Every structure is written in structure tokens, then in C-alpha cells.
Amino acid sequence: MVTSFETKLLIIGAVIAYVVAKRWFSQRGSDVGRIKKPAGAHWLWGHEYEAWDTPDGKFYLKNIEQLGQAFAMKGGLFLAIADPLAITHIFTKHPYDYVKSQIIRPLIERLLGKSLPWAEGEQHKYQRQMLAPVFTNENVKHMDQEIHQAADKLADSLREHVQSVAEKDSGAEVNILDWSGRATLDIIGNVGFGHDFGCGMSEEAKAIQRSWRELVGMGMQFPGFVAPLVIRAFPFITDLPVEAIQAQGETKTIVKRIAKQLVEQRKNMQNDEGMKNGKDLMSTLLKWNEKAEAEDLDQLLDHICTFVMVGHETTSNALNFSLLELARHPEIQDKLRKEITEFVGSGPGGEPTYEEYQSKLPYLDAVCKEGLRMYPPASHTERIALIDDVIPLRFPITTPSGEQLDSIRIKRGQLINIPTIAINRNATVWGPDAEVFRPERWLEAGGLPAPTSLTQGWSGIFSFIEGPRICIGFRLAVFEYKVIMTTLLKNFEFKATGAKLETQFSSNLQPYVVGRKEEGIQIPLIVKDLHQ
């Protein structure tokens, strides 16, 4: 392992070489060099450090308001885009002409392996075609029992904790991040692989959660900012013994070890007729690759890693931020609790069915959509153009010389930054209250922007992306969000602690308490048991 001083020299030297080379390169025939750029770029990092270090996506929101729906960024010669027509052009009409950049793909491979999020082109089409049947409406509907059981286990565990530490009727302060992921990990374990993670209490569950926390914590530190920049310039560097880079693979190693055990267990059960005809994720993967040996086995394990990590973290992330907003706005929390407690569903014990969750609980649906709009788990992404192209704009931009552009010419190799959180909070689209958590916008007549101003993602927001790369498990994510939220609000009241929270980009959007960042990611809430 190289020393800390040698690591810093290596990183700084590599990034300087990369930036100098990039600035030396001329982009003739491209409009990127002549559109507006933010002021105050760092001599080395350009605007990238400010974008990373500024909380809640404020860098992008400020510059979209001042410069327009597309602007240039110094540093990696980025084109930052929030324009909905440009987004659709990139993600829906030409998804395989704009691929994940050399900063994103190596990190995905280290974290998740060569699975669906990593794949491009024909490989992505093939993997998607094979996995899509697992996540149809019909299949997700039949996961309701496992989802309700996981939500109930979470409520029981949280109640036991609250009762053990609460003072009289005041409730207990809880870092909600420590709890919601338990249920979502249980759900993906059971519906995907027939494995019980014990509501986050099994040793493997603790190892997964601990490794993930360490990973996102490192991503919020300065080495976590610099390491991806170096990877973008020199992809081969992923093999060097640099802690901020090598840590990316530790989570995958832990999950892969568990995944291998799950594969062996399921293969031993494949003679069972029910297992042979199973439509769960593990059965689908095994039927897809019956030999599962050598390279084949490795890719099979990569898929399991992906669905374990992404399948539980993204949903719990959305739940956490939604609970924070409900704690900040008790009137919204009370209104939602009233809807879900008064509704008597057609399921066991009066629980809503899958169909009723989709159509009979409008305020729950509005809270879910607003939470995902305000706090998209994947808060930003990058793409690199494989072709020379002309990107159309729904909202024309003005160059420093006063020329108006309704499209942007780019050259092959152009890096494009897609700030999801800014797209979803774009005041030009969503109005002056775009940064306000207001579920009513989804229910009011005229409360939503015109469809032509929105992306083509789920419900017009970009949280699950759009086009052929839309999150394959979005139906499951929304369903489990609604079931867990319903269970929690029936059992608990959530209150704000008064702590000031901000967010930062890491592997996904991560919260911390201002002045206590060294304590790690957290959303502290006062939780009161309503049935005590």
C-alpha cells in the first residue's frame, strides 16, 4: 500500500496532467466552448469541486436559474444539462450513443460488477430483456406478502427500541437511516433470493450495512471527490492501491460471498418443481445461466450484488428523506396518517391490495411522488457522447454574445453532467415553489407542469431516469415505499429534532447534520410509539 503522501502526489499530478491535456485540446465544431459558464472556477478543479461540495444540488440550481437549462463547466469540460427535451434526446431517443462516462463505469464495476447498471449497448439490451419479466406489474403484485411481513418486522423492532430508550411519552431520538434499510434489505432478500436477512440483525446484513456506510462516508471526503476524477483521466488506475479507490470493491466482496452461498443453496433446490418454475429473481438468473461456472458464475454473482445493494438502498433513501419532510411538516403527516388509517382495504386484515395502493390512496401517492421528486436517490449522473451530435433544447439558451441557441452542437467524447436533483427541482419547470415539499401539487387541478416541460420518466420526474435505462425495479420500489410508509405512520409519530441537515453527493444523495459531519450520515428524528 502506498503512503498517504505518495497517494496525494499521485492524485494531484495525474489530475493536473489530465486537466492541462483537456484544455489544450480544441473542440472545433462544438458549441460547448461558447455557451455561458459559471464564474469563479478553481484553477485545477474547475467547477467540479464546487458542484460536489455545495449541498442539496444548489450549485446546479443556481446556475440553471442564472445561465439557462444548459451551461458549460470548467474542469472536465462538462456540458451540464437540465433541459427536458435534451434529456429525452439523450436517454430515450439515443440511449446507446450516450454511455456512462469513464468515471462512472469503473466505479460501478468495482461496487456492483458487470451487471445491468454497468452494461451498455447490445449487452444491456440482452440483460434487460432477460430480467424484465421479474419486475412486471403482475409479478410485483405477488410480492405483497413478503413486503408486508418485512414492514411489520421493522415496526416491531423499532417499537422495541423506542420503548427501551424513550422517556415517558416524549418518544426517542432515532437515526432513521439505521432502520428503514432493514426492511428494504429483507424485502429484496426474500422476494429476490428467498433469503432472510433477519430485519438487518443477521451478521451478513450488518456487514453489508457497515460496508455501505463506510463507502458513502468516504465518498463525502476529499479523497472521494478526487479519486473519480483521476479514474476518469486514467481508468487503469483502478488497480492501484489507493484507499479511496480500492474501498469501492469491499462492499461487493462481502455481498458476493453471501451471493455464492445463496446460489449453492438454490441450485440444490432446483429439482423441486416449484423452484424450476419460479419467477423470482434467483430462479430467473439460474434459468438464464444454468451452468453458472467460472465467468458465468461471476456474472451471476454480480447480478445478485446489484439487486441486493441497489434494491434496498435506493428505496430506503427515498423513505428516509420523506420521513424527514413529514417530521418537518406535521400537518402533512397528520393528513397522510388520516388517509391510511381510515382506508379499509381488500387484503388480509383490511390492508390495501397492490391495486388499491396504486389507485385508492391518492395522498399517499402524492407524498411518494413528491419525496422522490425532491430527493432522487441517484442525484446526478454522467454520460459521454460516442458520436458528434446536435442536442435539441425545449428552453433556448443565450450565449454571452447574445445569440440564442435552440440546440447545442457537440463532438464525440463530450462529457455531459445530468444533475437529477436539479432537473426535479427546476424552477423554470416546477414553478417558484420547486424546492418546497408540497404533495398537494400532485392533486390540484393545474398543479403540475405541462407534459412538454417534463421528462419522460416515471410521473414526469427523472428519479428513475427514463427510456431503455429506466430503473428496472421501479414498480417494486414504489410498492415497498408505500407499504413501509403506511406501516410506519400507523404505528409511530415522527417529529423533527431541530437539527439542521444538508445533503452531499456520494454514491447517492446522503444527509448529514451541519456541524456534526464527522459523525457520519444521519437523519435524527424523534419517534413516538402511537400504541404505547
XYZ file of C-alpha atoms in Angstrom:
532
model
C 0.000 0.000 0.000
C 1.417 3.383 -0.971
C 1.747 6.066 1.705
C -0.743 8.881 2.174
C 1.798 11.435 0.909
C 2.560 9.365 -2.200
C -1.154 8.957 -2.828
C -1.697 12.716 -2.729
C 1.206 13.342 -5.093
C -0.086 10.680 -7.477
C -3.606 12.073 -7.478
C -2.627 15.735 -7.835
C -0.064 15.002 -10.550
C -2.473 12.858 -12.538
C -5.313 15.353 -12.332
C -3.059 18.274 -13.344
C -1.854 16.319 -16.372
C -5.404 15.462 -17.315
C -6.752 18.996 -16.968
C -3.855 20.511 -18.929
C -4.297 17.963 -21.721
C -8.033 18.598 -21.856
C -7.646 22.348 -22.006
C -5.066 22.000 -24.735
C -7.494 20.020 -26.851
C -9.556 22.122 -29.249
C -13.251 21.351 -29.774
C -13.852 22.739 -33.226
C -17.437 22.412 -34.439
C -18.815 22.343 -30.886
C -20.983 24.957 -29.177
C -19.866 23.982 -25.687
C -16.964 26.434 -25.650
C -19.189 29.390 -26.465
C -22.111 28.937 -24.098
C -22.255 30.505 -20.644
C -20.149 29.214 -17.769
C -20.395 29.944 -14.046
C -17.886 32.407 -12.630
C -15.173 31.590 -10.132
C -13.721 28.314 -11.379
C -10.856 26.774 -9.374
C -7.532 26.760 -11.250
C -7.313 22.958 -11.006
C -10.758 21.529 -10.236
C -12.704 23.980 -12.358
C -16.327 23.945 -11.180
C -16.395 20.291 -10.193
C -15.333 20.761 -6.588
C -17.950 23.455 -6.013
C -20.626 21.210 -7.550
C -19.576 18.346 -5.262
C -19.133 20.424 -2.117
C -22.268 22.592 -2.362
C -25.166 20.920 -0.511
C -28.575 19.989 -1.906
C -27.609 20.476 -5.557
C -27.534 24.255 -5.046
C -24.654 24.737 -7.485
C -26.736 23.400 -10.359
C -29.966 25.093 -9.288
C -28.268 28.486 -9.003
C -26.591 28.241 -12.386
C -29.660 26.869 -14.172
C -31.574 29.900 -12.919
C -28.809 32.324 -13.944
C -27.408 30.736 -17.109
C -30.208 28.587 -18.520
C -31.093 24.908 -18.868
C -27.655 24.044 -20.255
C -24.290 25.540 -19.297
C -20.613 24.658 -19.546
C -18.447 23.677 -16.584
C -14.709 24.103 -16.361
C -12.657 21.206 -15.068
C -13.687 18.164 -17.070
C -15.051 20.305 -19.943
C -18.558 19.323 -18.922
C -21.827 20.275 -20.508
C -24.400 20.386 -17.681
C -27.954 19.788 -18.911
C -31.349 20.008 -17.203
C -33.473 20.731 -20.293
C -36.268 18.088 -20.621
C -36.063 17.808 -24.428
C -32.297 17.344 -24.251
C -32.733 14.696 -21.539
C -35.194 12.761 -23.698
C -32.864 13.052 -26.689
C -30.013 11.516 -24.685
C -31.819 8.885 -22.605
C -34.820 7.853 -24.721
C -34.011 8.523 -28.367
C -30.253 7.855 -28.356
C -29.525 5.903 -25.157
C -26.670 3.853 -26.576
C -24.970 6.836 -28.236
C -24.547 8.365 -24.777
C -22.937 5.905 -22.390
C -21.788 6.100 -18.811
C -18.559 8.048 -18.617
C -15.155 6.616 -17.768
C -15.636 7.944 -14.234
C -18.909 6.082 -13.629
C -18.382 2.701 -15.251
C -15.224 1.617 -13.390
C -16.813 2.592 -10.093
C -19.959 0.597 -10.909
C -17.818 -2.410 -11.805
C -15.949 -2.180 -8.510
C -19.116 -1.702 -6.472
C -21.611 -3.957 -8.290
C -19.747 -5.850 -11.010
C -20.608 -6.208 -14.694
C -24.350 -6.262 -14.198
C -27.254 -4.261 -15.635
C -26.179 -0.770 -14.447
C -22.696 -1.376 -15.915
C -23.756 -2.891 -19.257
C -24.032 -0.856 -22.467
C -25.331 -1.441 -25.990
C -26.328 -4.958 -27.025
C -25.159 -6.375 -23.711
C -27.520 -4.062 -21.860
C -30.421 -4.893 -24.183
C -29.890 -8.611 -23.613
C -29.598 -8.363 -19.833
C -32.645 -6.120 -19.616
C -34.731 -8.462 -21.766
C -33.868 -11.405 -19.530
C -34.528 -9.614 -16.230
C -37.603 -7.547 -17.136
C -40.156 -10.362 -16.506
C -39.192 -10.402 -12.818
C -40.445 -6.846 -12.327
C -43.739 -6.776 -14.227
C -46.862 -5.433 -12.502
C -48.206 -8.955 -12.129
C -45.015 -10.287 -10.571
C -44.587 -7.352 -8.190
C -48.219 -7.746 -7.098
C -47.426 -11.268 -5.869
C -44.612 -9.943 -3.663
C -47.093 -8.255 -1.321
C -46.900 -10.843 1.460
C -43.115 -10.589 1.813
C -43.252 -6.787 1.663
C -45.923 -6.548 4.381
C -44.042 -9.022 6.587
C -40.823 -7.017 6.283
C -42.665 -3.778 7.115
C -44.288 -5.378 10.161
C -40.917 -6.707 11.385
C -39.466 -3.224 11.056
C -42.325 -1.724 13.082
C -41.884 -4.356 15.817
C -38.119 -3.802 16.038
C -38.434 -0.031 16.032
C -41.147 -0.171 18.711
C -38.980 -2.342 20.928
C -36.105 0.124 20.575
C -38.248 3.212 21.188
C -39.870 1.707 24.277
C -36.463 0.767 25.688
C -34.970 4.278 25.449
C -37.936 6.678 25.436
C -38.618 8.907 28.418
C -42.320 8.700 29.344
C -44.409 9.989 26.426
C -41.701 12.099 24.806
C -40.506 9.485 22.324
C -36.924 8.630 21.448
C -34.375 10.227 19.159
C -33.535 7.792 16.369
C -31.260 7.957 13.345
C -33.876 6.733 10.900
C -31.119 5.671 8.477
C -30.359 2.817 10.869
C -33.860 1.378 10.465
C -35.549 1.772 7.081
C -32.815 -0.129 5.235
C -33.526 -3.165 7.411
C -36.954 -3.622 5.846
C -35.868 -2.967 2.259
C -32.936 -5.384 2.637
C -35.349 -8.007 3.988
C -37.666 -7.446 1.031
C -35.044 -7.840 -1.687
C -33.593 -10.833 0.168
C -36.927 -12.619 0.357
C -38.599 -11.700 -2.931
C -35.374 -11.886 -4.913
C -33.458 -14.771 -3.446
C -35.510 -16.476 -0.766
C -33.048 -15.320 1.898
C -33.938 -13.836 5.277
C -31.635 -11.039 6.456
C -33.357 -11.034 9.855
C -34.567 -7.417 9.734
C -30.986 -6.236 9.491
C -29.806 -8.232 12.502
C -28.072 -11.142 10.733
C -24.294 -10.970 10.559
C -24.310 -10.631 6.759
C -26.881 -7.815 6.931
C -24.720 -5.941 9.438
C -21.661 -6.453 7.230
C -23.487 -5.098 4.172
C -24.768 -2.046 6.026
C -21.410 -1.343 7.688
C -19.518 -1.604 4.397
C -22.034 0.620 2.608
C -21.801 3.291 5.306
C -18.012 3.289 5.059
C -18.220 3.581 1.279
C -20.612 6.540 1.191
C -18.715 8.181 4.050
C -15.507 8.026 2.047
C -17.346 9.461 -0.963
C -18.157 12.533 1.130
C -14.494 13.179 1.963
C -11.988 14.999 -0.253
C -10.220 11.800 -1.461
C -13.641 10.543 -2.504
C -14.017 13.632 -4.679
C -10.569 13.387 -6.248
C -10.375 9.636 -6.877
C -13.190 9.533 -9.504
C -11.573 12.440 -11.365
C -8.346 10.501 -11.603
C -10.234 7.417 -12.781
C -11.906 9.488 -15.498
C -8.498 10.546 -16.789
C -6.683 7.251 -16.253
C -9.079 4.263 -15.979
C -6.175 1.837 -15.408
C -5.580 3.478 -12.041
C -8.408 1.405 -10.522
C -5.833 -1.350 -9.946
C -3.541 0.862 -7.857
C -3.572 0.500 -4.043
C -5.280 3.836 -3.320
C -7.709 3.552 -0.403
C -10.411 5.817 -1.835
C -10.452 3.677 -4.982
C -9.995 0.210 -3.507
C -12.747 0.749 -0.928
C -15.240 0.646 -3.781
C -14.742 -3.120 -4.073
C -15.119 -4.070 -0.419
C -18.912 -3.976 -0.383
C -19.083 -6.162 -3.477
C -16.716 -8.688 -1.900
C -18.967 -9.049 1.131
C -22.169 -9.376 -0.895
C -20.560 -11.762 -3.382
C -19.564 -14.115 -0.597
C -23.183 -14.201 0.582
C -24.430 -14.466 -3.002
C -22.305 -17.527 -3.677
C -23.876 -19.276 -0.706
C -27.362 -18.314 -1.933
C -26.611 -19.693 -5.408
C -25.433 -23.008 -3.996
C -28.477 -23.284 -1.751
C -30.878 -22.559 -4.592
C -29.095 -24.870 -7.045
C -29.563 -27.690 -4.550
C -33.301 -26.960 -4.555
C -33.719 -26.742 -8.321
C -35.092 -30.265 -8.560
C -38.162 -29.005 -6.755
C -40.868 -28.361 -9.370
C -41.882 -25.065 -7.752
C -38.315 -23.827 -7.920
C -37.980 -24.841 -11.552
C -40.987 -22.718 -12.477
C -40.180 -19.875 -10.129
C -40.439 -16.293 -11.347
C -38.359 -14.742 -8.587
C -35.024 -13.133 -9.406
C -32.826 -16.044 -8.352
C -34.841 -18.585 -10.388
C -34.684 -16.301 -13.415
C -30.925 -15.866 -13.095
C -30.317 -19.593 -12.710
C -32.503 -20.459 -15.682
C -30.702 -17.768 -17.650
C -27.368 -19.320 -16.835
C -27.823 -22.915 -15.773
C -24.120 -23.801 -15.808
C -23.123 -20.918 -13.552
C -19.444 -21.798 -13.579
C -16.241 -19.751 -13.886
C -17.037 -16.470 -15.721
C -20.728 -17.330 -15.868
C -20.897 -17.754 -12.109
C -19.058 -14.467 -11.614
C -21.616 -12.558 -13.689
C -24.457 -14.297 -11.893
C -22.998 -13.126 -8.585
C -22.646 -9.601 -9.979
C -26.382 -9.507 -10.669
C -27.152 -10.618 -7.125
C -24.798 -7.930 -5.749
C -26.570 -5.309 -7.811
C -30.065 -6.158 -6.677
C -29.071 -6.563 -3.033
C -27.261 -3.213 -2.902
C -29.306 -1.053 -5.275
C -32.561 -2.833 -4.490
C -32.529 -1.905 -0.820
C -30.523 1.321 -0.630
C -32.447 3.441 -3.155
C -35.879 2.787 -1.633
C -34.720 3.297 1.945
C -33.042 6.536 0.865
C -36.337 7.872 -0.519
C -38.210 6.761 2.609
C -35.713 8.455 4.923
C -35.990 11.847 3.261
C -39.776 11.588 3.052
C -39.981 10.860 6.785
C -37.768 13.885 7.402
C -40.166 16.111 5.460
C -43.183 14.621 7.262
C -41.471 15.377 10.582
C -40.847 18.945 9.438
C -44.465 19.307 8.274
C -46.711 17.647 10.895
C -49.862 18.837 9.105
C -48.859 16.756 6.054
C -48.017 13.793 8.290
C -51.408 14.017 10.039
C -53.266 14.269 6.741
C -51.461 11.214 5.372
C -51.989 9.221 8.572
C -55.711 10.025 8.445
C -55.993 8.708 4.889
C -54.186 5.436 5.522
C -55.843 4.676 8.897
C -59.362 5.354 7.624
C -58.980 3.288 4.470
C -60.113 -0.321 4.770
C -58.514 -2.416 2.075
C -59.486 -5.704 0.475
C -56.349 -7.507 1.642
C -55.805 -9.611 4.783
C -56.624 -7.658 7.951
C -58.002 -4.766 5.917
C -54.632 -3.984 4.350
C -54.721 -2.362 0.895
C -54.035 -4.638 -2.056
C -51.429 -3.846 -4.708
C -54.110 -2.289 -6.925
C -55.530 -0.250 -4.043
C -52.106 1.120 -3.172
C -51.877 2.357 -6.753
C -55.335 3.938 -7.097
C -57.216 4.275 -3.788
C -54.760 6.219 -1.629
C -54.192 9.457 -3.550
C -52.426 11.402 -0.806
C -50.000 8.553 -0.144
C -49.293 8.508 -3.866
C -48.718 12.275 -3.838
C -46.325 12.055 -0.863
C -44.408 9.247 -2.579
C -44.043 11.215 -5.807
C -43.091 14.417 -4.019
C -40.492 12.620 -1.913
C -38.900 11.062 -4.973
C -39.053 14.381 -6.831
C -37.325 16.304 -4.066
C -34.809 13.602 -3.113
C -33.889 11.360 -6.043
C -31.529 8.672 -4.690
C -29.264 8.862 -7.760
C -28.959 12.633 -7.548
C -26.603 13.049 -10.507
C -25.023 11.037 -13.299
C -22.672 11.445 -16.234
C -22.726 10.458 -19.879
C -20.145 10.649 -22.653
C -21.126 11.095 -26.296
C -19.982 8.385 -28.707
C -20.963 10.483 -31.731
C -20.923 14.050 -32.998
C -24.466 15.241 -32.390
C -26.881 18.151 -32.125
C -28.827 18.162 -28.841
C -32.214 19.946 -29.060
C -33.457 22.244 -26.299
C -37.003 22.809 -25.060
C -35.874 26.064 -23.446
C -33.437 28.020 -25.684
C -30.292 29.430 -24.078
C -28.439 32.685 -24.770
C -24.679 32.841 -25.361
C -22.511 35.592 -23.818
C -22.604 37.354 -27.208
C -26.407 37.450 -27.145
C -27.027 34.683 -29.697
C -29.974 32.411 -28.911
C -29.484 28.664 -29.311
C -32.320 26.129 -29.536
C -29.821 23.283 -29.871
C -26.213 22.564 -28.933
C -23.657 21.003 -31.259
C -21.309 18.609 -29.518
C -18.349 16.487 -30.558
C -17.711 12.842 -29.861
C -16.174 12.445 -26.423
C -18.156 15.314 -24.878
C -18.760 14.781 -21.163
C -22.304 15.558 -20.055
C -23.385 16.087 -16.462
C -27.018 15.246 -15.665
C -27.965 16.746 -12.248
C -31.117 14.751 -11.432
C -31.875 16.694 -8.268
C -31.778 19.976 -10.211
C -33.957 18.561 -13.009
C -36.588 17.589 -10.442
C -36.367 20.936 -8.640
C -36.089 23.104 -11.745
C -37.990 26.329 -11.016
C -38.439 27.025 -14.736
C -40.478 23.816 -14.912
C -41.958 23.341 -11.434
C -42.512 26.982 -10.528
C -41.333 29.215 -7.661
C -42.076 26.559 -5.013
C -39.990 23.908 -6.786
C -37.792 23.439 -3.702
C -40.738 23.140 -1.329
C -42.068 19.738 -0.245
C -45.730 20.105 -1.237
C -47.587 16.870 -2.095
C -50.738 18.821 -2.958
C -49.213 19.821 -6.309
C -49.882 16.253 -7.496
C -53.598 16.524 -6.664
C -54.545 20.096 -7.579
C -56.001 20.978 -10.944
C -53.181 22.653 -12.848
C -50.717 21.810 -10.090
C -48.286 20.024 -12.400
C -46.208 21.468 -15.234
C -47.222 20.939 -18.848
C -46.159 17.475 -20.088
C -43.906 19.067 -22.713
C -41.886 20.653 -19.899
C -41.321 17.367 -18.086
C -39.007 14.463 -18.699
C -40.479 11.169 -19.906
C -39.565 9.406 -16.677
C -41.989 7.891 -14.159
C -44.645 10.522 -13.315
C -42.689 13.112 -15.303
C -39.768 13.152 -12.861
C -36.249 11.885 -13.501
C -35.664 9.933 -10.281
C -35.722 6.556 -12.063
C -34.216 8.055 -15.256
C -36.180 7.389 -18.488
C -36.079 5.386 -21.698
C -34.478 1.925 -22.051
C -32.367 2.558 -18.956
C -35.239 3.434 -16.631
C -34.787 1.658 -13.281
C -35.918 -1.917 -13.920
C -37.280 -2.286 -10.382
C -39.187 0.994 -10.089
C -42.571 -0.734 -9.596
C -41.183 -2.739 -6.685
C -39.508 0.360 -5.236
C -42.740 2.383 -5.284
C -44.796 -0.502 -3.862
C -42.459 -1.167 -0.946
C -42.153 2.581 -0.263
C -45.939 2.810 0.120
C -46.284 -0.315 2.254
C -43.453 0.642 4.626
C -44.641 4.251 4.879
C -48.177 3.077 5.644
C -46.966 0.679 8.340
C -44.724 3.259 9.990
C -47.362 6.014 10.116
C -49.976 3.647 11.548
C -47.613 2.884 14.412
C -45.430 5.943 15.003
C -45.374 9.710 15.034
C -42.238 11.400 13.686
C -41.039 14.794 14.894
C -38.116 16.985 13.858
C -35.239 17.375 16.318
C -34.338 20.898 15.244
C -31.006 19.759 13.831
C -30.039 21.457 10.582
C -29.480 18.928 7.821
C -27.792 19.223 4.453
C -27.047 16.697 1.734
C -23.994 15.871 -0.332
C -23.377 13.769 -3.428
C -21.671 10.440 -2.766
C -22.657 7.081 -4.254
C -26.115 8.602 -3.915
C -27.618 11.582 -2.086
C -26.517 11.462 1.551
C -27.658 13.540 4.581
C -25.611 14.855 7.479
C -26.113 17.205 10.416
C -24.454 20.569 9.911
C -21.578 20.949 12.374
C -21.561 17.204 13.044
C -20.493 15.854 9.682
C -17.737 13.817 11.306
C -20.463 11.681 12.934
C -21.374 10.309 9.524
C -24.632 10.181 7.597
C -27.780 10.564 9.645
C -31.337 11.847 9.806
C -32.161 12.198 13.523
C -35.909 12.135 14.262
C -37.988 11.927 17.418
C -40.061 8.746 17.140
C -43.106 8.244 19.357
C -44.961 4.938 19.623
C -48.653 5.660 18.999
C -49.761 2.438 20.704
C -47.697 2.627 23.875
